[in-house]
mmCIF file of C-alpha atoms in Angstrom:
data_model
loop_
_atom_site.group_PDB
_atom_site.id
_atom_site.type_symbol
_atom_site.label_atom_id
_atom_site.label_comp_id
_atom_site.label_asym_id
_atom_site.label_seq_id
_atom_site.Cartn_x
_atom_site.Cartn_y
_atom_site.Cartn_z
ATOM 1 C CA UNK I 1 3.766 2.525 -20.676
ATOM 2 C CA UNK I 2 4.472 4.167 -24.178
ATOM 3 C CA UNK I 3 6.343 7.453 -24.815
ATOM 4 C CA UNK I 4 3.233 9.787 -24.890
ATOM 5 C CA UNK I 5 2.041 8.253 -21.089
ATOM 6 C CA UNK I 6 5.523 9.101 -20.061
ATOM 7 C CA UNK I 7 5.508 12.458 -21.205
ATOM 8 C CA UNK I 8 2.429 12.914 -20.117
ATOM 9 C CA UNK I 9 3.045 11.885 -16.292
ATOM 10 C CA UNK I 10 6.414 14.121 -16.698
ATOM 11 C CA UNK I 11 4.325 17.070 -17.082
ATOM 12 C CA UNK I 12 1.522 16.083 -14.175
ATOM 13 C CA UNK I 13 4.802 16.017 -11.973
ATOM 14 C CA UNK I 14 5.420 20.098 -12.842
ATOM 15 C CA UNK I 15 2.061 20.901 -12.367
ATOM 16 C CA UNK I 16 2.148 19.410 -8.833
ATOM 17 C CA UNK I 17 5.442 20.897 -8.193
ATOM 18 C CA UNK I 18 7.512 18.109 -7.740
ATOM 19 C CA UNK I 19 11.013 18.452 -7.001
ATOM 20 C CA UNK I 20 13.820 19.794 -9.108
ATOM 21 C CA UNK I 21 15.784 17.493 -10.684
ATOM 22 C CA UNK I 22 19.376 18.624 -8.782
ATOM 23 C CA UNK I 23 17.296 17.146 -5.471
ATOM 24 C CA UNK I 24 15.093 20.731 -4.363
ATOM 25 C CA UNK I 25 12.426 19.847 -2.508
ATOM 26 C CA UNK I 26 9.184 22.033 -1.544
ATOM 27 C CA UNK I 27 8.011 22.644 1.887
ATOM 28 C CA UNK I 28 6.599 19.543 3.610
ATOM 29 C CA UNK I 29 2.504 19.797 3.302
ATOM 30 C CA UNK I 30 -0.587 17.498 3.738
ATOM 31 C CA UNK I 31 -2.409 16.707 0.872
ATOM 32 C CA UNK I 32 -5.604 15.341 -0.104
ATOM 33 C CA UNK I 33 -6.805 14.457 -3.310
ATOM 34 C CA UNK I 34 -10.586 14.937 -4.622
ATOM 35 C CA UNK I 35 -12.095 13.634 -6.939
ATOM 36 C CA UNK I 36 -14.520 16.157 -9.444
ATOM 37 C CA UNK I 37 -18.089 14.326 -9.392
ATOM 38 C CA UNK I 38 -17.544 12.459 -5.926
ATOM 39 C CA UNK I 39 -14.902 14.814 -3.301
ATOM 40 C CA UNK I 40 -14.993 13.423 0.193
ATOM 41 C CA UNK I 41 -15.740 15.213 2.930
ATOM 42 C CA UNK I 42 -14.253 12.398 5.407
ATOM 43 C CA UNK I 43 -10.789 12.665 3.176
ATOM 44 C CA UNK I 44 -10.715 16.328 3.837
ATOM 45 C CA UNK I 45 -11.544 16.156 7.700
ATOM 46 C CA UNK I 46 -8.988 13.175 8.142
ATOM 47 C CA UNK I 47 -6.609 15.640 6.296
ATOM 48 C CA UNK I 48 -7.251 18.519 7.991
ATOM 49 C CA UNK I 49 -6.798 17.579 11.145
ATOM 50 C CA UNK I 50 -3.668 15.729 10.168
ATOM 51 C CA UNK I 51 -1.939 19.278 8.936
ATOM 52 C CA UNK I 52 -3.241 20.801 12.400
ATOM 53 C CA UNK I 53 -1.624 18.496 14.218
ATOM 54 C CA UNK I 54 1.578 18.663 12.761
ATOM 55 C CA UNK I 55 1.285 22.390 11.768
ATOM 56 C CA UNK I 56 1.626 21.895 8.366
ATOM 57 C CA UNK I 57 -0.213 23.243 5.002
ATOM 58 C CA UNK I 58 -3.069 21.497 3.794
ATOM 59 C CA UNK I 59 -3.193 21.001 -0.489
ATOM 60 C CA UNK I 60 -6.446 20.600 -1.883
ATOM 61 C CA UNK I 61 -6.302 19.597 -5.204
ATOM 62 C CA UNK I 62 -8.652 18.437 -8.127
ATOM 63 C CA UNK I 63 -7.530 16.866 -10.969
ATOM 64 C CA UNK I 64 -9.261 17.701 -14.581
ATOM 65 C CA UNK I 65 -8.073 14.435 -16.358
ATOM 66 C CA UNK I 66 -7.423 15.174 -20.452
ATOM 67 C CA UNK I 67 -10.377 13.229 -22.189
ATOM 68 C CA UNK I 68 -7.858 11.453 -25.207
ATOM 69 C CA UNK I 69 -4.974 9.719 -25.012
ATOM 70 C CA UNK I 70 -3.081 12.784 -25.789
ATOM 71 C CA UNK I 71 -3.740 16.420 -25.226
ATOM 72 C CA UNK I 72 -5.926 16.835 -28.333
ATOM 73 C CA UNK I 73 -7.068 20.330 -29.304
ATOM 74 C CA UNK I 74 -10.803 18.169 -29.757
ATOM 75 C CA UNK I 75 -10.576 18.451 -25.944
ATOM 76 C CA UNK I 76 -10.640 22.365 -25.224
ATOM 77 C CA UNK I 77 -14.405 23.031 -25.752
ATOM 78 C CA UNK I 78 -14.765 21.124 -22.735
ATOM 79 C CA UNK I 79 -12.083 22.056 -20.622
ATOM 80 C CA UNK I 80 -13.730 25.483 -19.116
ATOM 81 C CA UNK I 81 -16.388 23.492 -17.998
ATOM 82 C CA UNK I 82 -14.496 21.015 -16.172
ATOM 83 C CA UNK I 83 -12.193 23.242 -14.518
ATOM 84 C CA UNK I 84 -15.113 25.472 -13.032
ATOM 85 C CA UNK I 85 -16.624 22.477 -11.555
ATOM 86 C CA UNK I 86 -12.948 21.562 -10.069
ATOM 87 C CA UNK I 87 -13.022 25.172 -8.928
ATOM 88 C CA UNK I 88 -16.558 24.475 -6.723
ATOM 89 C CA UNK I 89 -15.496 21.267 -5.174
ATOM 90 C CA UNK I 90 -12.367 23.027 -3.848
ATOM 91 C CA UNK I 91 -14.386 25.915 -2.133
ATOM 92 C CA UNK I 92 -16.704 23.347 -1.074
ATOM 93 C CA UNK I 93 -13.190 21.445 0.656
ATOM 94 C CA UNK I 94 -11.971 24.430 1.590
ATOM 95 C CA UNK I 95 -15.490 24.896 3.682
ATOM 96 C CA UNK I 96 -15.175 21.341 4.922
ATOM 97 C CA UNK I 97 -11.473 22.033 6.218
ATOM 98 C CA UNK I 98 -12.745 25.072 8.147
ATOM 99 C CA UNK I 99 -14.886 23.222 10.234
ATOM 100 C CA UNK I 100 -12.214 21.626 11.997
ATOM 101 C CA UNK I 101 -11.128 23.344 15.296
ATOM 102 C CA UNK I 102 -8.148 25.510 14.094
ATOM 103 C CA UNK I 103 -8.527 25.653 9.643
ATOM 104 C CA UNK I 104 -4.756 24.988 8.712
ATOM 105 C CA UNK I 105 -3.139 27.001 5.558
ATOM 106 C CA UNK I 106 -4.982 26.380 3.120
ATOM 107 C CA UNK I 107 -3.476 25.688 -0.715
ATOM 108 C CA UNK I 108 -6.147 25.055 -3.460
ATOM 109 C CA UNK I 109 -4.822 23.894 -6.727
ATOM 110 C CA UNK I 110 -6.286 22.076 -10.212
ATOM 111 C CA UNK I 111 -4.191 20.691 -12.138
ATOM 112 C CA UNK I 112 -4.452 18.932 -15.857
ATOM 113 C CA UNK I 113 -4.282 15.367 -16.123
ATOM 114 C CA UNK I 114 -3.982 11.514 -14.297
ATOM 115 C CA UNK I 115 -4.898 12.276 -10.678
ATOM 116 C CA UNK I 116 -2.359 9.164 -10.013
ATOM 117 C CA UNK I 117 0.318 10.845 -11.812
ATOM 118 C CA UNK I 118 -0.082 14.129 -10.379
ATOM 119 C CA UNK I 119 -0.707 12.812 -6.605
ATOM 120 C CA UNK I 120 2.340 10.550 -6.848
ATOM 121 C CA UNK I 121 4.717 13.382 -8.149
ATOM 122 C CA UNK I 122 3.352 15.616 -5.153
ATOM 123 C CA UNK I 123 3.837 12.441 -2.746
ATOM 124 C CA UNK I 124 7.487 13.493 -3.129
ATOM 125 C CA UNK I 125 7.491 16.156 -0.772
ATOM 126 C CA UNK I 126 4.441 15.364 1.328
ATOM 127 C CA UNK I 127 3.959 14.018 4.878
ATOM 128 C CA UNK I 128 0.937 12.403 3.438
ATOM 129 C CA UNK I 129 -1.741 12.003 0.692
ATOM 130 C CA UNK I 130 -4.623 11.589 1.463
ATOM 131 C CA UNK I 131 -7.776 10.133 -1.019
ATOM 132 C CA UNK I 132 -11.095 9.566 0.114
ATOM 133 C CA UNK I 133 -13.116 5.562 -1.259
ATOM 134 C CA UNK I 134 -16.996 6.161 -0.994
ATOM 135 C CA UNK I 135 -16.754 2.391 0.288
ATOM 136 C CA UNK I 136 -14.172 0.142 0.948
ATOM 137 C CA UNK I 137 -16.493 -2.075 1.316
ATOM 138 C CA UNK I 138 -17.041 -2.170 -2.606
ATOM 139 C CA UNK I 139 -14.239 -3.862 -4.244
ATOM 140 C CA UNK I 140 -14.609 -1.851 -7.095
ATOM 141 C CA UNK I 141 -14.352 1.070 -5.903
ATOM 142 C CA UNK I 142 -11.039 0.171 -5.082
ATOM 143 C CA UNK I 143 -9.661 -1.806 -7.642
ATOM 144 C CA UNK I 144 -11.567 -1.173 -10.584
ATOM 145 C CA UNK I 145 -10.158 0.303 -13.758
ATOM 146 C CA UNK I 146 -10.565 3.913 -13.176
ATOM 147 C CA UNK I 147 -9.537 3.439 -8.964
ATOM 148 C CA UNK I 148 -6.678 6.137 -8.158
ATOM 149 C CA UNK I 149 -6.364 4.353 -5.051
ATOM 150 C CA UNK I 150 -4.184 1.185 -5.839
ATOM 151 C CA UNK I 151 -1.915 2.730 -8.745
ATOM 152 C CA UNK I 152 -1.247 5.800 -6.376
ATOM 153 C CA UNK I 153 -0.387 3.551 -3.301
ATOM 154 C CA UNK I 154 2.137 1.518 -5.228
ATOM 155 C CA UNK I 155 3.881 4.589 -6.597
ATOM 156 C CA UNK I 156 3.983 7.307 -3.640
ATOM 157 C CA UNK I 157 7.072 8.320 -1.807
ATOM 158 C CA UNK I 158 4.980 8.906 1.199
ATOM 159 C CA UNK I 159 2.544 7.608 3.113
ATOM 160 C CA UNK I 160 -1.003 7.280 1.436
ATOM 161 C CA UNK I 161 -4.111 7.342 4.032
ATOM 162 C CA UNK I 162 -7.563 6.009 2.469
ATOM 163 C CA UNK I 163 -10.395 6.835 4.169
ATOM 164 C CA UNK I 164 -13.971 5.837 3.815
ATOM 165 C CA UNK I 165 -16.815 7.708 3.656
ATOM 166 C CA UNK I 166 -18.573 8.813 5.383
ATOM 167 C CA UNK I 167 -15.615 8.298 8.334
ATOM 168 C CA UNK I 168 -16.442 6.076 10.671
ATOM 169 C CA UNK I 169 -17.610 7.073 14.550
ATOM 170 C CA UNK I 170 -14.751 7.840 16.417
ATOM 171 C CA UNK I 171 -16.233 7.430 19.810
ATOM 172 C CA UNK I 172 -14.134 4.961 21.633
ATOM 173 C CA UNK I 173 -11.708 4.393 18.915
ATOM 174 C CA UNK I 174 -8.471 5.486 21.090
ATOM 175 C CA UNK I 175 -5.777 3.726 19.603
ATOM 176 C CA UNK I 176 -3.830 2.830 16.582
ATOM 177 C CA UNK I 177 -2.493 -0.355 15.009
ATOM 178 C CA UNK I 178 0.158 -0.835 13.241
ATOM 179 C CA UNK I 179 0.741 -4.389 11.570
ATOM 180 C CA UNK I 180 4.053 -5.982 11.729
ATOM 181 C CA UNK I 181 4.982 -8.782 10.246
ATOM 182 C CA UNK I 182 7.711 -10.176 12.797
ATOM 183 C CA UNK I 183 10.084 -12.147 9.895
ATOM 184 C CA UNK I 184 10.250 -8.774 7.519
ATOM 185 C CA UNK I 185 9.410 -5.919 9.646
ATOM 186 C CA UNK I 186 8.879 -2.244 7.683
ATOM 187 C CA UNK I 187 10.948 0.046 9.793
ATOM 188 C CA UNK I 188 9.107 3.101 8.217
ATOM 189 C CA UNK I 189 5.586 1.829 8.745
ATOM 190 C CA UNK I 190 6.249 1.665 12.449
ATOM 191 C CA UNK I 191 8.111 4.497 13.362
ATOM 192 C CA UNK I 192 5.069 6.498 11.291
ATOM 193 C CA UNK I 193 2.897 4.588 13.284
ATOM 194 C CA UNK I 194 4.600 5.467 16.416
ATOM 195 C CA UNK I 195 4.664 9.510 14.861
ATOM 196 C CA UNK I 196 1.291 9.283 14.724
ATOM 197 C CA UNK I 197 0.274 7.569 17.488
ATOM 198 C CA UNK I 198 2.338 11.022 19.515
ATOM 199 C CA UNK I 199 0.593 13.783 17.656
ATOM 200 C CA UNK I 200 -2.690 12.139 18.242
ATOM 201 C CA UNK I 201 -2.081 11.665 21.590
ATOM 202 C CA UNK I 202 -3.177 7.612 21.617
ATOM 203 C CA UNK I 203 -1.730 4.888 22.648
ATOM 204 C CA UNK I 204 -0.898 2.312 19.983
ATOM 205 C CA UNK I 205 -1.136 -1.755 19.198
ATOM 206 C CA UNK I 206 1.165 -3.254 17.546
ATOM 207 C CA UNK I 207 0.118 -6.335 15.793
ATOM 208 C CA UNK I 208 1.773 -9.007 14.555
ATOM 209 C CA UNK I 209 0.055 -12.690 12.962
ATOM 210 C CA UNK I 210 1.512 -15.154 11.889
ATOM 211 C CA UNK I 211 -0.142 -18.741 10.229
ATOM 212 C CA UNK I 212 -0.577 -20.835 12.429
ATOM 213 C CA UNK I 213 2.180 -23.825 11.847
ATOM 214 C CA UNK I 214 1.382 -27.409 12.068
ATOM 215 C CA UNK I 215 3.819 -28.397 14.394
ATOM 216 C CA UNK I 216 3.547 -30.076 18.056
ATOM 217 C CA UNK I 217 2.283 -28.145 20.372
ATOM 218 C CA UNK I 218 5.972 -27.833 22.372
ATOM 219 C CA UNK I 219 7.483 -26.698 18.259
ATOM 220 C CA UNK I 220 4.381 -24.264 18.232
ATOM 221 C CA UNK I 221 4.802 -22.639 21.530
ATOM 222 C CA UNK I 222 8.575 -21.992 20.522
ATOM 223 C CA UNK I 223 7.467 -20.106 17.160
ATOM 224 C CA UNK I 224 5.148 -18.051 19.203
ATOM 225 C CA UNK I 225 8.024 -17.019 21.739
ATOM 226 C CA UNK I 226 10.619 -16.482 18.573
ATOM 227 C CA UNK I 227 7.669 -13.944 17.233
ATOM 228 C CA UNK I 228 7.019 -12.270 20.544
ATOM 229 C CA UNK I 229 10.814 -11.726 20.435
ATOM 230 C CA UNK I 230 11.152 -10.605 16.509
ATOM 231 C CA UNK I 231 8.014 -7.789 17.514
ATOM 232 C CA UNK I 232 9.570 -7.116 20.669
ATOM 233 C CA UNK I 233 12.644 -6.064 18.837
ATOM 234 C CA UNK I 234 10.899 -4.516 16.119
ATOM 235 C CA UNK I 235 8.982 -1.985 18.207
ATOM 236 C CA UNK I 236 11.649 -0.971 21.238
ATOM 237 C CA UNK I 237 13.888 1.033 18.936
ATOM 238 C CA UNK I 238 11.063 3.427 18.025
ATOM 239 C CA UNK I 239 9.555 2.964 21.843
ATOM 240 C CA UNK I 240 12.944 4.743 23.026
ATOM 241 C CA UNK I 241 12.212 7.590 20.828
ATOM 242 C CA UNK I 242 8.562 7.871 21.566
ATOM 243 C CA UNK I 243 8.651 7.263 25.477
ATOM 244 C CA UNK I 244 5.225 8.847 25.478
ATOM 245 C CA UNK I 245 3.361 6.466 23.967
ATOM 246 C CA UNK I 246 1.855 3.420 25.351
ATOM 247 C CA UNK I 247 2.450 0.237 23.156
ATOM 248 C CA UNK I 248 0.619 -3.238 23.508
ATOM 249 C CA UNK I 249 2.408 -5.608 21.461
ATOM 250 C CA UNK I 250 0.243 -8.413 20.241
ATOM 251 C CA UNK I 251 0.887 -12.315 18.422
ATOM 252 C CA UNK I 252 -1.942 -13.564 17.218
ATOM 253 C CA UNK I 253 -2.430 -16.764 15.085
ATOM 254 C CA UNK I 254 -4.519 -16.886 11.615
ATOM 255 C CA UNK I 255 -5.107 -15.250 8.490
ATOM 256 C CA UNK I 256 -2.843 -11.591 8.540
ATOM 257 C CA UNK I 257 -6.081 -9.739 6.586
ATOM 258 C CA UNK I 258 -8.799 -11.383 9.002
ATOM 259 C CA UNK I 259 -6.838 -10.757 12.507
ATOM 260 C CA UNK I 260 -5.725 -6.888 10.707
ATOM 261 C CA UNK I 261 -9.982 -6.284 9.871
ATOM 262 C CA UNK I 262 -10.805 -7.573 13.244
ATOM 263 C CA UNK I 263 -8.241 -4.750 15.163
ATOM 264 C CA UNK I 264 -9.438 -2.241 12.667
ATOM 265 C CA UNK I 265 -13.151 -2.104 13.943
ATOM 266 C CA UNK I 266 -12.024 -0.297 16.954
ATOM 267 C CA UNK I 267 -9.470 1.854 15.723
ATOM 268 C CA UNK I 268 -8.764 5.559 14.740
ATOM 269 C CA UNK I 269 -6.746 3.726 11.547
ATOM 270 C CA UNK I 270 -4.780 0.656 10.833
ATOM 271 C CA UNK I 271 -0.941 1.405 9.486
ATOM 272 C CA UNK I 272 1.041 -1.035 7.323
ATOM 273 C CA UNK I 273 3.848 -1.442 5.169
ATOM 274 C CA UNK I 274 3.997 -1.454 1.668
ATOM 275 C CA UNK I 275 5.907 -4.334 0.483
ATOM 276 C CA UNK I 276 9.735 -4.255 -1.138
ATOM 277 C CA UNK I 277 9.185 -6.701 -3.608
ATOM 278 C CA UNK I 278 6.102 -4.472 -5.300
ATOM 279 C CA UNK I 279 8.636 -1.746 -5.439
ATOM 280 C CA UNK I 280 8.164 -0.422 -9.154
ATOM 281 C CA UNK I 281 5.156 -2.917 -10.600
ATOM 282 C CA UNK I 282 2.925 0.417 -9.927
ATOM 283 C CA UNK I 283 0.033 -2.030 -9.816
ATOM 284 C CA UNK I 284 0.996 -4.560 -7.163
ATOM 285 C CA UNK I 285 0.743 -3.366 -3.376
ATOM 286 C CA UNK I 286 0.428 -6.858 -1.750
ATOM 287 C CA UNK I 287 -2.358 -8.927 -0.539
ATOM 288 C CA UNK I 288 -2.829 -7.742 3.569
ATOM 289 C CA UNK I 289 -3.062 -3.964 1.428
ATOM 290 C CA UNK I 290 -5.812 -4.782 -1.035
ATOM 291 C CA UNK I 291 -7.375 -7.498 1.905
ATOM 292 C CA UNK I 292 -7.669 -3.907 4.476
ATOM 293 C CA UNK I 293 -8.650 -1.986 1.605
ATOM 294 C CA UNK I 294 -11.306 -3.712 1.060
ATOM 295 C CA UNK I 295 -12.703 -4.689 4.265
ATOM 296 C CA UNK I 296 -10.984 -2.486 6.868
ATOM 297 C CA UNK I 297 -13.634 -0.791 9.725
ATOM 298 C CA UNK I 298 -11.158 2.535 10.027
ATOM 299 C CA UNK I 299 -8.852 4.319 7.838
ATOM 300 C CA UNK I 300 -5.478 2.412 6.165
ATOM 301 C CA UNK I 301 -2.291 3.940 6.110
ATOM 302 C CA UNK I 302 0.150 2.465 3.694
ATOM 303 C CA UNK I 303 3.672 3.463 4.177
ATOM 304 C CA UNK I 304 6.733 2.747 1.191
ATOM 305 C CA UNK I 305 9.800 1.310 2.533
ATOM 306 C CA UNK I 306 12.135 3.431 2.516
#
């Protein structure tokens, strides 16, 4: 990244009112990012009702991206234009949000520049982002050049939830999963899980798959017993804090992507980790992230370590 990106990111991080630099943080909000020509209405319900559940503020905010490189004066003719659109999708969001059953505070903001930048300075004091994919079913929607959804997921602070659109029925889908993997669990992906799996009021699966190893079957049956045990452990420190909520702890054998797709057709969303060793590529989330991206049937959750 050159000097100019740099300053340029710098500045997206005022305009979303990132913290100070002697460690001030602002007040802990929801926030869901829309894009100009395609905002999703799924993003903003998901959102919503995520800041009504935990009583916090909902952010809706647009990004007007600078057209150069830099921020050249050739750009200003068009910048008017740009923002008033911005302006319309946000009372259009702000409409969607107010269909939910109790309309959280509402804050409405557009800001100048990267949408990854700006979301990922916010992300700092956030309970959540939130960015809407009109199909994570199209790969390159997701991953393509001009996706906000795979540079912002390796750089937030806080959890990022992608939803498709439109958001899938929700009849039946009464639980959560959150995947573990047994060896290397993510303490922070769990114990969100776990969070959300309270406010919601569901009962959650915890999921954990491993390859399966070419060993006799005796050797095999003792690697499926030593990852019972590892998930076991994983999940009864946060099950002592959240007594309330019912967890089925499952070992399943195969591909980690396939087994994670198949729980997420009948789920409210799927929660994962993001993985320590992408820490800092900003490009890099890990394959079981881009694999649910791309194929999930429900919301993903990514959570950093932390």
């Amino acid at each position: 990244m050159n000097d100019a990106s740099l300053d340029e990111e710098a500045a997206d991080e005022r305009a979303m009112g990132g913290p100070a630099i002697d460690g001030g943080t602002a007040e802990r909000e929801v926030i869901v990012g829309l894009a100009p020509r395609n905002p999703s209405r799924a993003a903003v319900s998901w959102a919503a009702e995520e800041a009504r559940l935990r009583g916090l503020p909902l952010r809706l905010v647009v990004a007007v991206p600078w057209l150069g490189d830099t921020r050249h004066a050739d750009d200003e003719p068009q910048r008017p234009s740009s923002r008033a659109q911005a302006a319309r999708v946000l009372e259009s969001a702000a409409g969607w949000a107010g269909d939910e059953r109790a309309s959280p505070e509402l804050i409405m903001e557009v800001y100048d520049g990267s949408p990854v930048a700006g979301l990922t300075a916010g992300s700092r004091h956030a309970q959540s982002v939130v960015v809407g994919s009109p199909d994570l079913n199209r790969l390159k929607e997701v991953l393509g050049a001009g996706s906000v959804v795979v540079p912002l997921i390796a750089r937030a602070r806080c959890p990022v939830v992608v939803v498709r659109e439109p958001l899938s029925a929700r009849a039946g889908r009464l639980h959560l999963v959150v995947g573990v993997d047994a060896d290397s669990p993510c303490s922070a992906a769990i114990g969100f899980a776990f969070a959300e799996a309270a406010v919601r009021g569901v009962p959650l699966s915890a999921v954990s798959v491993s390859e399966p190893p070419v060993l006799p079957f005796t050797d095999r049956e003792r690697a499926r017993e030593r990852q019972r045990d590892l998930l076991a452990e994983a999940v009864a420190g946060w099950s002592g804090r959240y007594p309330d909520v019912a967890v089925a702890e499952e070992v399943r054998d195969g591909d980690p992507v396939g087994e994670l797709v198949a729980a997420s057709s009948t789920a409210l969303a799927v929660v994962v980790g993001r993985s320590h060793r992408h820490l800092g590529t900003g490009i890099r989330p890990g394959r079981v992230v881009h694999g649910l991206l791309h194929r999930a049937g429900c919301p993903v959750i990514v959570v950093p370590p932390p």
